[in-house]
PDB file of C-alpha atoms and ligand atoms in Angstrom:
ATOM      1  CA  MET A   1      90.951 129.297  89.568  1.00 90.00           C
ATOM      2  CA  LYS A   2      94.368 128.791  91.158  1.00 97.00           C
ATOM      3  CA  ASN A   3      97.773 128.039  89.686  1.00 98.00           C
ATOM      4  CA  ILE A   4      99.126 124.980  91.454  1.00 98.00           C
ATOM      5  CA  LEU A   5     102.674 123.683  91.141  1.00 98.00           C
ATOM      6  CA  ILE A   6     103.363 120.007  91.859  1.00 98.00           C
ATOM      7  CA  VAL A   7     107.012 119.052  92.418  1.00 98.00           C
ATOM      8  CA  TYR A   8     107.671 115.339  92.762  1.00 98.00           C
ATOM      9  CA  TYR A   9     110.235 112.571  92.698  1.00 98.00           C
ATOM     10  CA  SER A  10     109.522 109.091  91.379  1.00 98.00           C
ATOM     11  CA  ARG A  11     111.964 106.229  90.954  1.00 97.00           C
ATOM     12  CA  MET A  12     109.604 103.496  89.701  1.00 96.00           C
ATOM     13  CA  GLY A  13     106.806 105.679  88.286  1.00 97.00           C
ATOM     14  CA  HIS A  14     104.149 105.181  90.968  1.00 98.00           C
ATOM     15  CA  THR A  15     104.367 108.631  92.541  1.00 98.00           C
ATOM     16  CA  ALA A  16     104.373 110.056  89.001  1.00 98.00           C
ATOM     17  CA  ARG A  17     101.072 108.251  88.355  1.00 98.00           C
ATOM     18  CA  MET A  18      99.621 109.578  91.618  1.00 98.00           C
ATOM     19  CA  VAL A  19     100.699 113.091  90.647  1.00 98.00           C
ATOM     20  CA  ARG A  20      98.988 112.737  87.249  1.00 98.00           C
ATOM     21  CA  THR A  21      95.761 111.643  88.988  1.00 98.00           C
ATOM     22  CA  ILE A  22      95.953 114.593  91.388  1.00 98.00           C
ATOM     23  CA  ALA A  23      96.727 117.004  88.529  1.00 98.00           C
ATOM     24  CA  ASP A  24      93.768 115.715  86.463  1.00 98.00           C
ATOM     25  CA  GLU A  25      91.406 116.140  89.432  1.00 98.00           C
ATOM     26  CA  LEU A  26      92.732 119.614  90.205  1.00 98.00           C
ATOM     27  CA  GLU A  27      92.249 120.644  86.572  1.00 98.00           C
ATOM     28  CA  ALA A  28      88.724 119.168  86.546  1.00 98.00           C
ATOM     29  CA  LEU A  29      88.040 121.462  89.522  1.00 97.00           C
ATOM     30  CA  GLY A  30      89.096 124.447  87.423  1.00 97.00           C
ATOM     31  CA  ASN A  31      92.689 124.911  88.537  1.00 98.00           C
ATOM     32  CA  THR A  32      95.756 125.286  86.341  1.00 98.00           C
ATOM     33  CA  VAL A  33      98.464 122.772  87.212  1.00 98.00           C
ATOM     34  CA  THR A  34     102.181 122.670  86.457  1.00 98.00           C
ATOM     35  CA  VAL A  35     103.863 119.332  87.141  1.00 98.00           C
ATOM     36  CA  MET A  36     107.628 119.274  87.597  1.00 98.00           C
ATOM     37  CA  PRO A  37     110.020 116.442  88.523  1.00 98.00           C
ATOM     38  CA  VAL A  38     112.298 117.613  91.315  1.00 98.00           C
ATOM     39  CA  SER A  39     115.348 117.126  89.032  1.00 98.00           C
ATOM     40  CA  GLU A  40     113.859 119.639  86.583  1.00 98.00           C
ATOM     41  CA  ALA A  41     112.997 122.075  89.375  1.00 98.00           C
ATOM     42  CA  LEU A  42     116.629 121.927  90.512  1.00 98.00           C
ATOM     43  CA  ARG A  43     118.106 122.198  87.023  1.00 97.00           C
ATOM     44  CA  GLU A  44     115.804 124.852  85.548  1.00 97.00           C
ATOM     45  CA  GLY A  45     114.639 126.603  88.709  1.00 97.00           C
ATOM     46  CA  VAL A  46     111.031 127.532  89.507  1.00 97.00           C
ATOM     47  CA  ASP A  47     109.297 130.776  88.564  1.00 97.00           C
ATOM     48  CA  TRP A  48     107.604 131.177  91.945  1.00 97.00           C
ATOM     49  CA  SER A  49     105.632 134.244  90.808  1.00 96.00           C
ATOM     50  CA  LYS A  50     103.491 131.972  88.577  1.00 96.00           C
ATOM     51  CA  HIS A  51     102.099 129.744  91.317  1.00 97.00           C
ATOM     52  CA  ASP A  52      99.521 130.293  94.084  1.00 97.00           C
ATOM     53  CA  PHE A  53     100.086 126.949  95.805  1.00 98.00           C
ATOM     54  CA  VAL A  54     102.851 124.330  95.914  1.00 98.00           C
ATOM     55  CA  LEU A  55     102.333 120.593  96.439  1.00 98.00           C
ATOM     56  CA  CYS A  56     105.310 118.245  96.841  1.00 98.00           C
ATOM     57  CA  GLY A  57     105.135 114.437  96.529  1.00 98.00           C
ATOM     58  CA  PHE A  58     108.103 112.286  97.545  1.00 98.00           C
ATOM     59  CA  PRO A  59     108.429 108.481  97.841  1.00 98.00           C
ATOM     60  CA  VAL A  60     110.780 106.657 100.219  1.00 98.00           C
ATOM     61  CA  VAL A  61     113.308 104.204  98.782  1.00 97.00           C
ATOM     62  CA  TYR A  62     115.636 102.285 101.103  1.00 95.00           C
ATOM     63  CA  GLY A  63     114.610 104.272 104.139  1.00 95.00           C
ATOM     64  CA  THR A  64     115.226 107.698 102.710  1.00 97.00           C
ATOM     65  CA  TYR A  65     114.231 110.372 100.215  1.00 98.00           C
ATOM     66  CA  HIS A  66     116.297 110.997  97.101  1.00 98.00           C
ATOM     67  CA  PRO A  67     119.089 113.554  97.740  1.00 98.00           C
ATOM     68  CA  ASN A  68     117.447 115.865  95.144  1.00 98.00           C
ATOM     69  CA  VAL A  69     114.461 116.143  97.485  1.00 98.00           C
ATOM     70  CA  TYR A  70     116.527 117.596 100.319  1.00 98.00           C
ATOM     71  CA  GLU A  71     118.521 119.768  97.933  1.00 98.00           C
ATOM     72  CA  PHE A  72     115.278 121.176  96.528  1.00 98.00           C
ATOM     73  CA  VAL A  73     113.761 121.953  99.943  1.00 98.00           C
ATOM     74  CA  ARG A  74     117.042 123.456 101.200  1.00 97.00           C
ATOM     75  CA  ASN A  75     117.496 125.659  98.125  1.00 97.00           C
ATOM     76  CA  ASN A  76     113.868 126.775  98.039  1.00 98.00           C
ATOM     77  CA  CYS A  77     112.902 126.852 101.712  1.00 97.00           C
ATOM     78  CA  THR A  78     112.093 130.594 101.775  1.00 97.00           C
ATOM     79  CA  GLU A  79     109.983 130.475  98.601  1.00 97.00           C
ATOM     80  CA  LEU A  80     108.167 127.348  99.767  1.00 97.00           C
ATOM     81  CA  ASP A  81     107.385 128.989 103.117  1.00 96.00           C
ATOM     82  CA  ARG A  82     105.986 132.091 101.403  1.00 95.00           C
ATOM     83  CA  LYS A  83     103.339 130.080  99.521  1.00 94.00           C
ATOM     84  CA  PRO A  84     100.483 128.032 100.888  1.00 97.00           C
ATOM     85  CA  ASN A  85     101.802 124.509 100.507  1.00 98.00           C
ATOM     86  CA  ALA A  86     101.394 120.795 101.201  1.00 98.00           C
ATOM     87  CA  MET A  87     103.475 117.659 101.022  1.00 98.00           C
ATOM     88  CA  PHE A  88     102.721 113.950 100.752  1.00 98.00           C
ATOM     89  CA  ASN A  89     105.013 110.956 101.002  1.00 98.00           C
ATOM     90  CA  VAL A  90     104.645 107.494  99.503  1.00 98.00           C
ATOM     91  CA  THR A  91     105.806 104.437 101.442  1.00 97.00           C
ATOM     92  CA  VAL A  92     104.957 100.787 101.622  1.00 96.00           C
ATOM     93  CA  VAL A  93     104.802 100.884 105.429  1.00 95.00           C
ATOM     94  CA  ALA A  94     101.706 103.101 105.068  1.00 97.00           C
ATOM     95  CA  ARG A  95      99.748  99.976 104.064  1.00 96.00           C
ATOM     96  CA  THR A  96      98.933  99.664 107.781  1.00 95.00           C
ATOM     97  CA  PRO A  97      96.591 102.350 109.165  1.00 96.00           C
ATOM     98  CA  PHE A  98      98.815 103.687 111.971  1.00 97.00           C
ATOM     99  CA  LYS A  99     101.808 104.033 109.644  1.00 97.00           C
ATOM    100  CA  ALA A 100      99.588 105.985 107.261  1.00 98.00           C
ATOM    101  CA  THR A 101      99.294 108.738 109.894  1.00 98.00           C
ATOM    102  CA  VAL A 102     101.781 111.616 110.122  1.00 98.00           C
ATOM    103  CA  GLU A 103     102.686 110.616 113.686  1.00 98.00           C
ATOM    104  CA  GLY A 104     102.963 106.897 112.915  1.00 98.00           C
ATOM    105  CA  ASN A 105     104.936 107.171 109.688  1.00 98.00           C
ATOM    106  CA  ARG A 106     108.615 107.221 110.636  1.00 97.00           C
ATOM    107  CA  TYR A 107     109.635 108.460 107.196  1.00 98.00           C
ATOM    108  CA  MET A 108     107.379 111.492 107.529  1.00 98.00           C
ATOM    109  CA  GLN A 109     108.881 112.151 110.961  1.00 98.00           C
ATOM    110  CA  LYS A 110     112.350 111.751 109.433  1.00 97.00           C
ATOM    111  CA  PHE A 111     111.493 114.294 106.739  1.00 98.00           C
ATOM    112  CA  LEU A 112     110.239 116.775 109.340  1.00 98.00           C
ATOM    113  CA  GLU A 113     113.472 116.341 111.333  1.00 97.00           C
ATOM    114  CA  ARG A 114     115.766 116.815 108.340  1.00 97.00           C
ATOM    115  CA  SER A 115     113.905 119.374 106.249  1.00 97.00           C
ATOM    116  CA  PRO A 116     114.324 123.101 106.913  1.00 97.00           C
ATOM    117  CA  TRP A 117     110.886 123.508 105.275  1.00 97.00           C
ATOM    118  CA  ARG A 118     107.878 122.580 107.379  1.00 97.00           C
ATOM    119  CA  PRO A 119     104.964 121.831 105.039  1.00 98.00           C
ATOM    120  CA  ARG A 120     101.637 123.306 106.223  1.00 98.00           C
ATOM    121  CA  ASP A 121      99.668 120.183 105.335  1.00 98.00           C
ATOM    122  CA  LEU A 122     100.935 116.578 105.407  1.00 98.00           C
ATOM    123  CA  LYS A 123      99.667 113.283 104.045  1.00 98.00           C
ATOM    124  CA  CYS A 124     101.009 109.717 103.935  1.00 98.00           C
ATOM    125  CA  PHE A 125     100.019 107.446 101.058  1.00 98.00           C
ATOM    126  CA  ALA A 126     100.741 103.753 100.637  1.00 98.00           C
ATOM    127  CA  GLY A 127     102.681 102.930  97.459  1.00 98.00           C
ATOM    128  CA  LYS A 128     103.215  99.919  95.249  1.00 97.00           C
ATOM    129  CA  ILE A 129     105.453  96.854  95.168  1.00 97.00           C
ATOM    130  CA  ASP A 130     105.933  95.687  91.613  1.00 97.00           C
ATOM    131  CA  TYR A 131     108.114  92.581  92.016  1.00 98.00           C
ATOM    132  CA  PRO A 132     108.252  91.615  88.303  1.00 97.00           C
ATOM    133  CA  HIS A 133     109.731  95.021  87.439  1.00 96.00           C
ATOM    134  CA  LEU A 134     112.374  95.090  90.183  1.00 96.00           C
ATOM    135  CA  ASN A 135     115.962  94.076  89.514  1.00 97.00           C
ATOM    136  CA  LEU A 136     117.239  91.022  91.380  1.00 97.00           C
ATOM    137  CA  PHE A 137     118.918  93.007  94.158  1.00 97.00           C
ATOM    138  CA  ASP A 138     115.852  95.198  94.824  1.00 97.00           C
ATOM    139  CA  LYS A 139     113.568  92.145  94.629  1.00 97.00           C
ATOM    140  CA  LYS A 140     115.590  90.269  97.271  1.00 97.00           C
ATOM    141  CA  CYS A 141     115.784  93.316  99.564  1.00 95.00           C
ATOM    142  CA  ILE A 142     112.055  94.038  99.320  1.00 95.00           C
ATOM    143  CA  GLN A 143     111.215  90.367  99.878  1.00 96.00           C
ATOM    144  CA  LEU A 144     113.347  90.436 103.032  1.00 95.00           C
ATOM    145  CA  ILE A 145     111.690  93.651 104.300  1.00 90.00           C
ATOM    146  CA  MET A 146     108.259  92.188 103.504  1.00 93.00           C
ATOM    147  CA  LYS A 147     109.086  88.948 105.283  1.00 94.00           C
ATOM    148  CA  ILE A 148     110.080  90.867 108.411  1.00 90.00           C
ATOM    149  CA  THR A 149     106.971  93.073 108.268  1.00 88.00           C
ATOM    150  CA  ASN A 150     104.487  90.333 107.300  1.00 90.00           C
ATOM    151  CA  GLY A 151     103.950  91.689 103.794  1.00 94.00           C
ATOM    152  CA  PRO A 152     103.647  89.886 100.446  1.00 96.00           C
ATOM    153  CA  THR A 153     106.788  88.109  99.193  1.00 96.00           C
ATOM    154  CA  ASP A 154     105.569  86.370  96.012  1.00 96.00           C
ATOM    155  CA  PRO A 155     108.005  87.632  93.312  1.00 96.00           C
ATOM    156  CA  SER A 156     105.378  87.253  90.569  1.00 97.00           C
ATOM    157  CA  MET A 157     103.031  89.761  92.222  1.00 96.00           C
ATOM    158  CA  CYS A 158     102.455  93.450  91.682  1.00 97.00           C
ATOM    159  CA  ILE A 159     100.683  94.853  94.747  1.00 97.00           C
ATOM    160  CA  ASP A 160      99.211  98.329  94.609  1.00 98.00           C
ATOM    161  CA  PHE A 161      98.485  99.460  98.192  1.00 98.00           C
ATOM    162  CA  THR A 162      97.368 102.924  97.084  1.00 98.00           C
ATOM    163  CA  ASP A 163      93.770 103.893  97.790  1.00 98.00           C
ATOM    164  CA  TRP A 164      93.064 105.714  94.532  1.00 98.00           C
ATOM    165  CA  GLU A 165      89.730 107.098  95.787  1.00 98.00           C
ATOM    166  CA  ASP A 166      91.669 108.673  98.642  1.00 98.00           C
ATOM    167  CA  VAL A 167      94.103 110.149  96.100  1.00 98.00           C
ATOM    168  CA  LYS A 168      91.169 111.805  94.310  1.00 98.00           C
ATOM    169  CA  GLN A 169      89.712 113.051  97.610  1.00 98.00           C
ATOM    170  CA  TYR A 170      93.148 114.427  98.470  1.00 98.00           C
ATOM    171  CA  ALA A 171      93.143 116.415  95.218  1.00 98.00           C
ATOM    172  CA  LYS A 172      89.825 117.995  96.312  1.00 98.00           C
ATOM    173  CA  HIS A 173      91.385 118.802  99.683  1.00 98.00           C
ATOM    174  CA  ILE A 174      94.366 120.452  97.956  1.00 98.00           C
ATOM    175  CA  SER A 175      92.029 122.489  95.750  1.00 98.00           C
ATOM    176  CA  GLU A 176      90.158 123.677  98.865  1.00 98.00           C
ATOM    177  CA  LEU A 177      93.418 124.634 100.580  1.00 98.00           C
ATOM    178  CA  ALA A 178      94.506 126.558  97.479  1.00 97.00           C
ATOM    179  CA  HIS A 179      91.203 128.447  97.394  1.00 96.00           C
ATOM    180  CA  GLN A 180      91.336 129.302 101.099  1.00 93.00           C
ATOM    181  CA  ALA A 181      94.677 130.988 100.538  1.00 76.00           C
TER     182      ALA A 181
HETATM  183  C1  LIG B 201     114.051  99.452  95.963  1.00 88.64           C
HETATM  184  C2  LIG B 201     112.913  99.912  96.825  1.00 88.64           C
HETATM  185  C3  LIG B 201     113.133 100.264  98.141  1.00 88.64           C
HETATM  186  C4  LIG B 201     112.054 100.692  98.959  1.00 88.64           C
HETATM  187  N1  LIG B 201     112.284 101.043 100.259  1.00 88.64           N
HETATM  188  C5  LIG B 201     111.236 101.378 101.047  1.00 88.64           C
HETATM  189  C6  LIG B 201     111.430 101.668 102.424  1.00 88.64           C
HETATM  190  O1  LIG B 201     112.550 101.696 102.920  1.00 88.64           O
HETATM  191  N2  LIG B 201     110.342 101.946 103.187  1.00 88.64           N
HETATM  192  C7  LIG B 201     109.061 101.951 102.655  1.00 88.64           C
HETATM  193  O2  LIG B 201     108.113 102.171 103.404  1.00 88.64           O
HETATM  194  N3  LIG B 201     108.858 101.730 101.342  1.00 88.64           N
HETATM  195  C8  LIG B 201     109.903 101.432 100.537  1.00 88.64           C
HETATM  196  N4  LIG B 201     109.702 101.163  99.215  1.00 88.64           N
HETATM  197  C9  LIG B 201     108.337 101.292  98.676  1.00 88.64           C
HETATM  198  C10 LIG B 201     108.198 102.544  97.823  1.00 88.64           C
HETATM  199  O3  LIG B 201     108.076 103.693  98.624  1.00 88.64           O
HETATM  200  C11 LIG B 201     106.975 102.376  96.931  1.00 88.64           C
HETATM  201  O4  LIG B 201     107.240 101.290  96.068  1.00 88.64           O
HETATM  202  C12 LIG B 201     106.629 103.584  96.110  1.00 88.64           C
HETATM  203  O5  LIG B 201     105.417 103.288  95.433  1.00 88.64           O
HETATM  204  C13 LIG B 201     107.734 103.956  95.142  1.00 88.64           C
HETATM  205  O6  LIG B 201     107.352 105.098  94.431  1.00 88.64           O
HETATM  206  P1  LIG B 201     107.925 105.402  92.976  1.00 88.64           P
HETATM  207  O7  LIG B 201     107.416 104.303  92.066  1.00 88.64           O
HETATM  208  O8  LIG B 201     107.345 106.714  92.646  1.00 88.64           O
HETATM  209  O9  LIG B 201     109.423 105.419  93.063  1.00 88.64           O
HETATM  210  C14 LIG B 201     110.742 100.757  98.405  1.00 88.64           C
HETATM  211  C15 LIG B 201     110.550 100.392  97.062  1.00 88.64           C
HETATM  212  C16 LIG B 201     111.611  99.970  96.279  1.00 88.64           C
HETATM  213  C17 LIG B 201     111.340  99.597  94.854  1.00 88.64           C
END
């Protein structure tokens, strides 16, 4: 049994749902999981002595990660490096296979360039476009991006590109990594 910390950011709730799925799977495999939004980790701090493994999950919104993400990795780089760790990102570009690879996902490459912390294990997941729940500005911007990249533009649609079986398999992978440590 390992104590696993998951730190995440979520603007629209999709990454939060992925984190809950991963946490449930990890617990079903006998691990203890603490889930923490990155804002809480920054505000309250993390008791690093309690955790054997750290997983971070960060989505991309308008080409970048939330500033809290970089603040968290900057402030906690040493502690993150001391623990076995992994990181996944969530992007809509990862709906195409090449952009779901670490090399092909420009936002993962961007993170690796900007972050002083180099995660030991990386994964790119495709996220969700929920047009009905976007405000008018976001809706128009996403429609434009989708038009340029041959994606769906129907404003009445909610398109979940996430492979949820893969999310569950990923949780198994994380559990194995934690037990190897
Ligand atoms: C306003 C907005 C901007 C986005 N910008 C990007 C982007 O620049 N590149 C990309 O690949 N995905 C982009 N996405 C897709 C998100 O990464 C995807 O919707 C993800 O599931 C959001 O996770 P969250 O619900 O946890 O915030 C954007 C989504 C929204 C709503």
